[in-house]
Short mmCIF file of C-alpha atoms and ligand atoms in Angstrom, two decimals:
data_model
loop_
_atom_site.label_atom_id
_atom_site.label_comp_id
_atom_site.label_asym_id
_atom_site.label_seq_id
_atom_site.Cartn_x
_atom_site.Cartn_y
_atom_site.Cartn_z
CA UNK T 1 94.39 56.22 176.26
CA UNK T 2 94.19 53.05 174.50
CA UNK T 3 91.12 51.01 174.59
CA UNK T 4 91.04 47.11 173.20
CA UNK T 5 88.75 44.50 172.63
CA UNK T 6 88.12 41.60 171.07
CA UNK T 7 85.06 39.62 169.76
CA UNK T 8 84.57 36.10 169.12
CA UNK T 9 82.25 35.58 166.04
CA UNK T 10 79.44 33.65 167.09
CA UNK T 11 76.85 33.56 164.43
CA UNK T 12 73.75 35.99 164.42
CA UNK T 13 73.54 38.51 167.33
CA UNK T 14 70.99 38.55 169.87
CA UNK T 15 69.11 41.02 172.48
CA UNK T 16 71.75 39.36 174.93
CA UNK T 17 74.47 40.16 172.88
CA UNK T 18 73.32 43.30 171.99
CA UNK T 19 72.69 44.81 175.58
CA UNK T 20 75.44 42.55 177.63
CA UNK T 21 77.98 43.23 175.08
CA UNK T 22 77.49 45.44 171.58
CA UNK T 23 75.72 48.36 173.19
CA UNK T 24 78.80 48.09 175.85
CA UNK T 25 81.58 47.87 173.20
CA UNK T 26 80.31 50.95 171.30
CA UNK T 27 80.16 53.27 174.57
CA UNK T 28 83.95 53.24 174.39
CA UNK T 29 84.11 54.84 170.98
CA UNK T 30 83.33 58.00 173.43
CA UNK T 31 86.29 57.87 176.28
CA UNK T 32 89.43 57.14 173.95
CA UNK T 33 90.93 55.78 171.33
CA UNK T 34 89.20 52.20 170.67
CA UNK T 35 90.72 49.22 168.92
CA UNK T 36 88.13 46.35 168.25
CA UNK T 37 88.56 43.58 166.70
CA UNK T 38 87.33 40.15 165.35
CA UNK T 39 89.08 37.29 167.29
CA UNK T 40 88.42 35.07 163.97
CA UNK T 41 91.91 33.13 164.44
CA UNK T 42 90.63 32.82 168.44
CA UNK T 43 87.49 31.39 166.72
CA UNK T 44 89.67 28.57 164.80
CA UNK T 45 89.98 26.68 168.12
CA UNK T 46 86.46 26.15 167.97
CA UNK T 47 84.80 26.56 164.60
CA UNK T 48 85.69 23.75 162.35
CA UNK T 49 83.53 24.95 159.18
CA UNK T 50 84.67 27.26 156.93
CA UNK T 51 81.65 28.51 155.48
CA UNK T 52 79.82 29.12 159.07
CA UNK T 53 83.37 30.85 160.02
CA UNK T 54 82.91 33.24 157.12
CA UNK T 55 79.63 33.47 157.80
CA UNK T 56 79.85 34.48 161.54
CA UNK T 57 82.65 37.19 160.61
CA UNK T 58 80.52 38.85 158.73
CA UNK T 59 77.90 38.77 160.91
CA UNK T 60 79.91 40.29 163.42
CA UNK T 61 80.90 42.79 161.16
CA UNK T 62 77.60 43.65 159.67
CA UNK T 63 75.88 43.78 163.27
CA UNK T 64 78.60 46.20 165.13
CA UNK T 65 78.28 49.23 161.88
CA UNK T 66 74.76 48.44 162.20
CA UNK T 67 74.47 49.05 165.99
CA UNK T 68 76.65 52.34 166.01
CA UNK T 69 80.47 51.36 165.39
CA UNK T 70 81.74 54.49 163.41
CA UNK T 71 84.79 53.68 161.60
CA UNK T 72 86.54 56.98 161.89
CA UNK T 73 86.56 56.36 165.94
CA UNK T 74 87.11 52.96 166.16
CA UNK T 75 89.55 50.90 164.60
CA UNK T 76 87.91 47.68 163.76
CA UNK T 77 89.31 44.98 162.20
CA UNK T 78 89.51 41.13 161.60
CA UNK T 79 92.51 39.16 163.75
CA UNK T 80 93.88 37.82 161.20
CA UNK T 81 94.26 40.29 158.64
CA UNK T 82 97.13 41.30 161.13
CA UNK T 83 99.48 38.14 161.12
CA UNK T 84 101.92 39.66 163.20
CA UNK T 85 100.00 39.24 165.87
CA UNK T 86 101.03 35.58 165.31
CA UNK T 87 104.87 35.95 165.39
CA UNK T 88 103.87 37.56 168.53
CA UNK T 89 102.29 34.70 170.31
CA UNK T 90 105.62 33.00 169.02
CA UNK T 91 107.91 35.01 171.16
CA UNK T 92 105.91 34.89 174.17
CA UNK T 93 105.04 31.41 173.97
CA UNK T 94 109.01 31.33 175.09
CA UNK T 95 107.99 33.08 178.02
CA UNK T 96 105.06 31.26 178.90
CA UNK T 97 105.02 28.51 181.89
CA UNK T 98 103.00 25.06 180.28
CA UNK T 99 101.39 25.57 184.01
CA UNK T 100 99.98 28.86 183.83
CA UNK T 101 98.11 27.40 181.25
CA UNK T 102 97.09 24.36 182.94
CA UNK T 103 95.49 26.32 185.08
CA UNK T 104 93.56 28.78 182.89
CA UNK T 105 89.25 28.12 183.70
CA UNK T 106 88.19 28.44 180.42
CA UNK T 107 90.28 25.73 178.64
CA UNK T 108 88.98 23.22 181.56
CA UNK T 109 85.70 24.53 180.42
CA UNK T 110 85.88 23.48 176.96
CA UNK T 111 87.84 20.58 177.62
CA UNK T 112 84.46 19.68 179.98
CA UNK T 113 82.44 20.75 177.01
CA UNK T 114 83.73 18.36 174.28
CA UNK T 115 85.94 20.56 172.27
CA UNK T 116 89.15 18.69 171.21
CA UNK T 117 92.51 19.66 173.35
CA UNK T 118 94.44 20.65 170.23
CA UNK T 119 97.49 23.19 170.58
CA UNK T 120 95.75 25.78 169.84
CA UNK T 121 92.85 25.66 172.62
CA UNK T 122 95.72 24.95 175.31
CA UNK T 123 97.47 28.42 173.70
CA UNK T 124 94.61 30.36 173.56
CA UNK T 125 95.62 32.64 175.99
CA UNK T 126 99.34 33.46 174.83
CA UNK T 127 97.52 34.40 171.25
CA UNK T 128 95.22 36.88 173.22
CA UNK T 129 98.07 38.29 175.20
CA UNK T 130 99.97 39.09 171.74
CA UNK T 131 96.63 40.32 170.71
CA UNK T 132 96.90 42.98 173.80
CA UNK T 133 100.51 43.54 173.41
CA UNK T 134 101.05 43.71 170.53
CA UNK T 135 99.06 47.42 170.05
CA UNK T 136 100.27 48.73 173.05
CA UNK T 137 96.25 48.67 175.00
CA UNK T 138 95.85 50.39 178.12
CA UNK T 139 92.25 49.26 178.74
CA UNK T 140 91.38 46.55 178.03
CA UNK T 141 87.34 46.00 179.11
CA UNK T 142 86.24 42.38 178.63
CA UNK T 143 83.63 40.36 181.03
CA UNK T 144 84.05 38.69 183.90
CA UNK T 145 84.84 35.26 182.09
CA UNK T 146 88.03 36.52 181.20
CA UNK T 147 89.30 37.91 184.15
CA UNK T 148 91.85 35.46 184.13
CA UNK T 149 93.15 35.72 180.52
CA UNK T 150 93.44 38.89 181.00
CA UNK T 151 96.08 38.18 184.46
CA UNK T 152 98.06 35.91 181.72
CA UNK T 153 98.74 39.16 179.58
CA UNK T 154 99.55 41.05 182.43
CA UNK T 155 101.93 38.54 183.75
CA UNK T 156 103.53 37.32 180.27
CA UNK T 157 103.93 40.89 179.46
CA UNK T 158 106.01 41.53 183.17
CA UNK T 159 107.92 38.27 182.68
CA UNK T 160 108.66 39.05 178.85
CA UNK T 161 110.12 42.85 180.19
CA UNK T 162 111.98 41.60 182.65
CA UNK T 163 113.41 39.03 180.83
CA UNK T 164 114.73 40.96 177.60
CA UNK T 165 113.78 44.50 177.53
CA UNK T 166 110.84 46.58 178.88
CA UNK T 167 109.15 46.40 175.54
CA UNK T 168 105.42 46.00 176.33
CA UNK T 169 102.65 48.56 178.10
CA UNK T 170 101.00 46.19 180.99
CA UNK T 171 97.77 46.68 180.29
CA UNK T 172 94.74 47.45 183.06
CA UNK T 173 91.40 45.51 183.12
CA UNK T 174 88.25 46.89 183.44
CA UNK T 175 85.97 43.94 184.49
CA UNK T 176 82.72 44.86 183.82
CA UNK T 177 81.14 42.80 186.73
CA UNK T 178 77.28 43.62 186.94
CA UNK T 179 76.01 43.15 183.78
CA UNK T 180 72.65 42.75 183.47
CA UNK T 181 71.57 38.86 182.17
CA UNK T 182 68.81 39.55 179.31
CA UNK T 183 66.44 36.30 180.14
CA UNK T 184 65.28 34.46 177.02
CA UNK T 185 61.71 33.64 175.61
CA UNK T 186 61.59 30.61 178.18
CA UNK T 187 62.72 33.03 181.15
CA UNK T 188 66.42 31.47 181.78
CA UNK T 189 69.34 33.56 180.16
CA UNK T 190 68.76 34.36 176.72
CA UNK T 191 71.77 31.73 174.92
CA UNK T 192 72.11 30.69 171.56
CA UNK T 193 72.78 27.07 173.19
CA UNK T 194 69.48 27.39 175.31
CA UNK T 195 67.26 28.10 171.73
CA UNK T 196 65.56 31.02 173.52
CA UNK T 197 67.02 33.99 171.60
CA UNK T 198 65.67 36.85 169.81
CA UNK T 199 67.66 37.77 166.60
CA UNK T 200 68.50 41.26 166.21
CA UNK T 201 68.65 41.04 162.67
CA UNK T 202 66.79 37.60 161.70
CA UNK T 203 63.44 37.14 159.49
CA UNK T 204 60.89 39.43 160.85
CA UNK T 205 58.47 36.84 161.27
CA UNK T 206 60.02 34.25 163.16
CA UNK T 207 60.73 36.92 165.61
CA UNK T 208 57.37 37.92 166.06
CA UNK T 209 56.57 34.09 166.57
CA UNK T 210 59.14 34.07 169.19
CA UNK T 211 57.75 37.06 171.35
CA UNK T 212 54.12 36.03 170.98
CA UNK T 213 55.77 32.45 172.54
CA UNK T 214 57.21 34.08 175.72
CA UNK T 215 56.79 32.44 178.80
CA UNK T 216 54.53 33.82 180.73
CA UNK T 217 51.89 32.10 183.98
CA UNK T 218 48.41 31.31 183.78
CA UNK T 219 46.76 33.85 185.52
CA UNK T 220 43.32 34.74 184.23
CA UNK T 221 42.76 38.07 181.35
CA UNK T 222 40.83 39.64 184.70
CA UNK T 223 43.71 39.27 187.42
CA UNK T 224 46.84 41.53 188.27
CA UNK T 225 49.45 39.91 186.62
CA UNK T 226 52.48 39.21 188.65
CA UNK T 227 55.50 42.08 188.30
CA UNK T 228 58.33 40.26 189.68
CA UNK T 229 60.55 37.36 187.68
CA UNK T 230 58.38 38.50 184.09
CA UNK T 231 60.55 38.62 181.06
CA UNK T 232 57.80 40.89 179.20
CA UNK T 233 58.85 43.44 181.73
CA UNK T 234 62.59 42.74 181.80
CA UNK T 235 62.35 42.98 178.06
CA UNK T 236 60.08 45.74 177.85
CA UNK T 237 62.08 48.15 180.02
CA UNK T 238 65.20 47.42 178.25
CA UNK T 239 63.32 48.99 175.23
CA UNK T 240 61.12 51.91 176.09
CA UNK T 241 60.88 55.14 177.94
CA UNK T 242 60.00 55.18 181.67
CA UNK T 243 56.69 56.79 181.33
CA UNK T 244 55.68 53.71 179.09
CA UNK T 245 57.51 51.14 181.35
CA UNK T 246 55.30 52.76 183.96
CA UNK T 247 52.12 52.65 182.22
CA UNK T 248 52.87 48.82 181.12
CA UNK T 249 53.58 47.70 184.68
CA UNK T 250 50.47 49.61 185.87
CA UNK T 251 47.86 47.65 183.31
CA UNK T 252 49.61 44.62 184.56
CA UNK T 253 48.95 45.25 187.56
CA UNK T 254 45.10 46.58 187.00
CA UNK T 255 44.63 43.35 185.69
CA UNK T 256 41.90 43.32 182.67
CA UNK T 257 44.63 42.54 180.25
CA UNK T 258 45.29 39.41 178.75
CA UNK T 259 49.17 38.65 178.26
CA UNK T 260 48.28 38.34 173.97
CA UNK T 261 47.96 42.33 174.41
CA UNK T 262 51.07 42.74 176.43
CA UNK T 263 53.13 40.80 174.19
CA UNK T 264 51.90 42.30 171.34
CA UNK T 265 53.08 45.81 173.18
CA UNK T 266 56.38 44.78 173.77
CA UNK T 267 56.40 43.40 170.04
CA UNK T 268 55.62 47.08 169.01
CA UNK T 269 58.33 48.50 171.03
CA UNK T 270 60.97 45.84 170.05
CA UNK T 271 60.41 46.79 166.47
CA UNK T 272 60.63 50.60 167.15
CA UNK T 273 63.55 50.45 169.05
CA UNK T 274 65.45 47.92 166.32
CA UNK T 275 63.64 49.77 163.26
CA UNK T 276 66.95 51.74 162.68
CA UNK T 277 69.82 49.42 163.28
CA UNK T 278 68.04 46.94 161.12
CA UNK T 279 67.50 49.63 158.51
CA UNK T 280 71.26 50.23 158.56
CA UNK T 281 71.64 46.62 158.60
CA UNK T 282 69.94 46.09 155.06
CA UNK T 283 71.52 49.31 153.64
CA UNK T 284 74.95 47.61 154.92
CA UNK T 285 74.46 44.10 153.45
CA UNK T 286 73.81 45.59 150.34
CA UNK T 287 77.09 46.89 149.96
CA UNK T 288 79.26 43.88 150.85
CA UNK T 289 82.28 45.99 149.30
CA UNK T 290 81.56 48.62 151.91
CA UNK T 291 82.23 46.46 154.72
CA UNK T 292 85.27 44.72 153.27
CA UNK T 293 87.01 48.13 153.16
CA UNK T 294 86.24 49.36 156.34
CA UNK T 295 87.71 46.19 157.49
CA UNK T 296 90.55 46.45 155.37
CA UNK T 297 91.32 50.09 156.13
CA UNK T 298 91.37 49.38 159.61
CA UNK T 299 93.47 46.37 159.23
CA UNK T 300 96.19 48.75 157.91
CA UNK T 301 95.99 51.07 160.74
CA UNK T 302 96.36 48.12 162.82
CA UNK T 303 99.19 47.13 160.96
CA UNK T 304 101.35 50.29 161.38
CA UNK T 305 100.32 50.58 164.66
CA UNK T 306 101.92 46.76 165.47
CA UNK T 307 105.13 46.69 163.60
CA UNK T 308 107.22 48.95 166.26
CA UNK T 309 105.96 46.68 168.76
CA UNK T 310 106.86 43.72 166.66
CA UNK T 311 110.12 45.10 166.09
CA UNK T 312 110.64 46.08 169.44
CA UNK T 313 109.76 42.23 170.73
CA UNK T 314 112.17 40.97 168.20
CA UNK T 315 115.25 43.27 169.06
CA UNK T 316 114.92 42.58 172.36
CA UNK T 317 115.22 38.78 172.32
CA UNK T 318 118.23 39.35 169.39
CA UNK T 319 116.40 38.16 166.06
CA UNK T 320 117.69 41.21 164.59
P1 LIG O 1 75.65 32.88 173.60
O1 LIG O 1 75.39 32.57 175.06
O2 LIG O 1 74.40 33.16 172.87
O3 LIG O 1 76.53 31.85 172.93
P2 LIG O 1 78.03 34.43 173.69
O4 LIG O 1 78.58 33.56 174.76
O5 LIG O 1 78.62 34.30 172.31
O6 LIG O 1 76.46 34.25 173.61
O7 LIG O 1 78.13 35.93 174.19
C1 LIG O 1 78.75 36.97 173.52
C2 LIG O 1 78.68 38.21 174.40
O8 LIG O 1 77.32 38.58 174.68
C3 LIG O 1 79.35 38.04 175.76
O9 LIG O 1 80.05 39.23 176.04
C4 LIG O 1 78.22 37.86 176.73
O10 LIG O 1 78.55 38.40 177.99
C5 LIG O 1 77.08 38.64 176.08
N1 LIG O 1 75.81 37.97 176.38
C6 LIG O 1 75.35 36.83 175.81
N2 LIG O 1 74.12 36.49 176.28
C7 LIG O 1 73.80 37.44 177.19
C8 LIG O 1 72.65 37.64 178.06
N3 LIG O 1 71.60 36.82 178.03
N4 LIG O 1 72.65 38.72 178.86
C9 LIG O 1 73.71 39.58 178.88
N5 LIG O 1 74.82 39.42 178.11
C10 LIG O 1 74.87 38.38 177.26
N1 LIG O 2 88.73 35.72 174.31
C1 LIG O 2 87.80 36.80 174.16
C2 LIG O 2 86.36 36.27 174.29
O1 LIG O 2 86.12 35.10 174.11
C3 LIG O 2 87.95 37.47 172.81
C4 LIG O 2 89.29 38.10 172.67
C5 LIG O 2 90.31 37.66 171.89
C6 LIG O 2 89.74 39.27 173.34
N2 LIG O 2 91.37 38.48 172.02
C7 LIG O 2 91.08 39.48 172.88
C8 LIG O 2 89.15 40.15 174.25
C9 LIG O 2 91.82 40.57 173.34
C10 LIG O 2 89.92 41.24 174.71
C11 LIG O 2 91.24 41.43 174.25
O2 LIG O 2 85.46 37.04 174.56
#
């Protein structure tokens, strides 16, 4: 079984993006053979500086080996060190109705947003059909939000066979539907957009400034502190064991505890649980070359696993 994804580069990762998303991603190294890659050219419809582009690959790159992505299991690569994936897009754009894109959510999101309606935004979804396609995924698990790209590939993919030639797998979804939403420092879901993140792998300090500034009530050192709707606790049980979730949620509750001491508690246990991805982190920055091959090698597994597609795609609508 065949297991694809694809990440948008986004800049530095957070706890969001590490437990809605990373920590996700890297569970599939264990039920097949994964595929992941960085949807850099994807990011081109809404990235317009170079330097924060290159930046935010790397990032991306840097962050998943950190975290756990072992390169022997998982195929990881950028986009578009594969430009096939681009003739691709080409062949199915012939098969793709202008109102199947009209209708896709996410471009009348960004439209809504501010981002300019270029080509490429509107075709968005053809290039991550191609991206599916093109290396013959089974499974493909993404989030809810897109659901409905992910009905474009399957249908371009029907139309395309039944057009020419069966050439392409039709790929399943797995939606992953109840994912937990990590809250931020101010309590509403941890966003880069909302300011409220905490950087997996950003300057030691500021993150301790940013747990010490969680939200929290007033109640008084003396009183039970309320359980329910606290981000210490939905942070703090993300990162420890359940006898010390239970002992945390027990002094809360005793009262007699002032919320400097709890934060400085889930500080501690942030750190331990982060001490070795950032560890691997700094060892991995160090040795830009490192990460550059790994990228490269799997770009060339990628490869030779997209040219009989390709060639396939192109046979069957007679370019050769
Ligand atoms: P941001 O909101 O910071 O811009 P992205 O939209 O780039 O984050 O999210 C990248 C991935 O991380 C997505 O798969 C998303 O579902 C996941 N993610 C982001 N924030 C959270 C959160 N607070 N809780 C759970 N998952 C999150
Ligand atoms: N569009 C996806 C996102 O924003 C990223 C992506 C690009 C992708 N190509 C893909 C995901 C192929 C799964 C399969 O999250």
């Amino acid at each position: 079984m065949r297991i694809l994804s694809g990440i948008q580069p986004s800049g530095f990762l957070h706890l969001g993006n590490f437990f809605g998303m990373l920590q996700r991603a890297l569970r599939w190294q264990q039920k097949g053979e994964t595929f992941l890659f960085i949807a850099d050219f994807h990011a081109l419809t809404t990235v317009g500086d170079p330097e924060a582009l290159r930046r935010n690959v790397r990032e991306a790159a840097l962050a998943f080996l950190a975290c756990g992505l072992d390169p022997k299991r998982t195929v990881f690569f950028r986009q578009s060190a594969v430009p096939e994936v681009l003739e691709l897009t080409w062949l199915l754009s012939t098969v793709t109705p202008f109102g199947l894109l009209e209708r896709c959510h996410s471009y009348k999101d960004k439209l809504a947003k501010g981002i300019a309606p270029t080509h490429a935004l509107f075709a968005y979804p053809v290039l991550m059909a191609a991206d599916i396609l093109l290396y013959r995924a089974d499974v493909v698990p993404v989030g809810i939000d897109q659901k409905q790209h992910l009905e474009v590939t399957r249908d371009l993919a029907a139309k395309f066979n039944q057009a020419f030639e069966p050439v392409f797998v039709v790929p399943r979804e797995d939606i992953e539907e109840n994912v937990a939403t990590i809250p931020g420092i101010d309590g509403q879901k941890m966003s880069k957009s909302y300011g409220n993140t905490l950087e997996l792998f950003g300057d030691r300090e500021e993150f301790r400034r940013r747990v010490m500034a969680i939200r929290t009530d007033s109640t008084p050192i003396e009183e039970p502190k309320p359980i329910a709707g606290s981000v210490l606790v939905a942070l703090y049980r993300l990162v420890s064991e359940p006898q010390e979730l239970e002992e945390f949620i027990a002094s809360m509750r005793r009262g007699g505890v002032g919320y400097g001491t709890l934060k400085k508690e889930l500080l501690s246990k942030l750190e331990r649980f982060l001490a070795p991805f950032r560890e691997r982190y700094e060892e991995l920055r160090g040795k830009s070359g490192l990460v550059d091959e790994i990228l490269d090698e799997g770009a060339r597994t990628a490869r030779a696993a997209a040219a009989p597609t390709l060639d396939a795609a192109r046979r069957a609508v007679g370019l050769v």
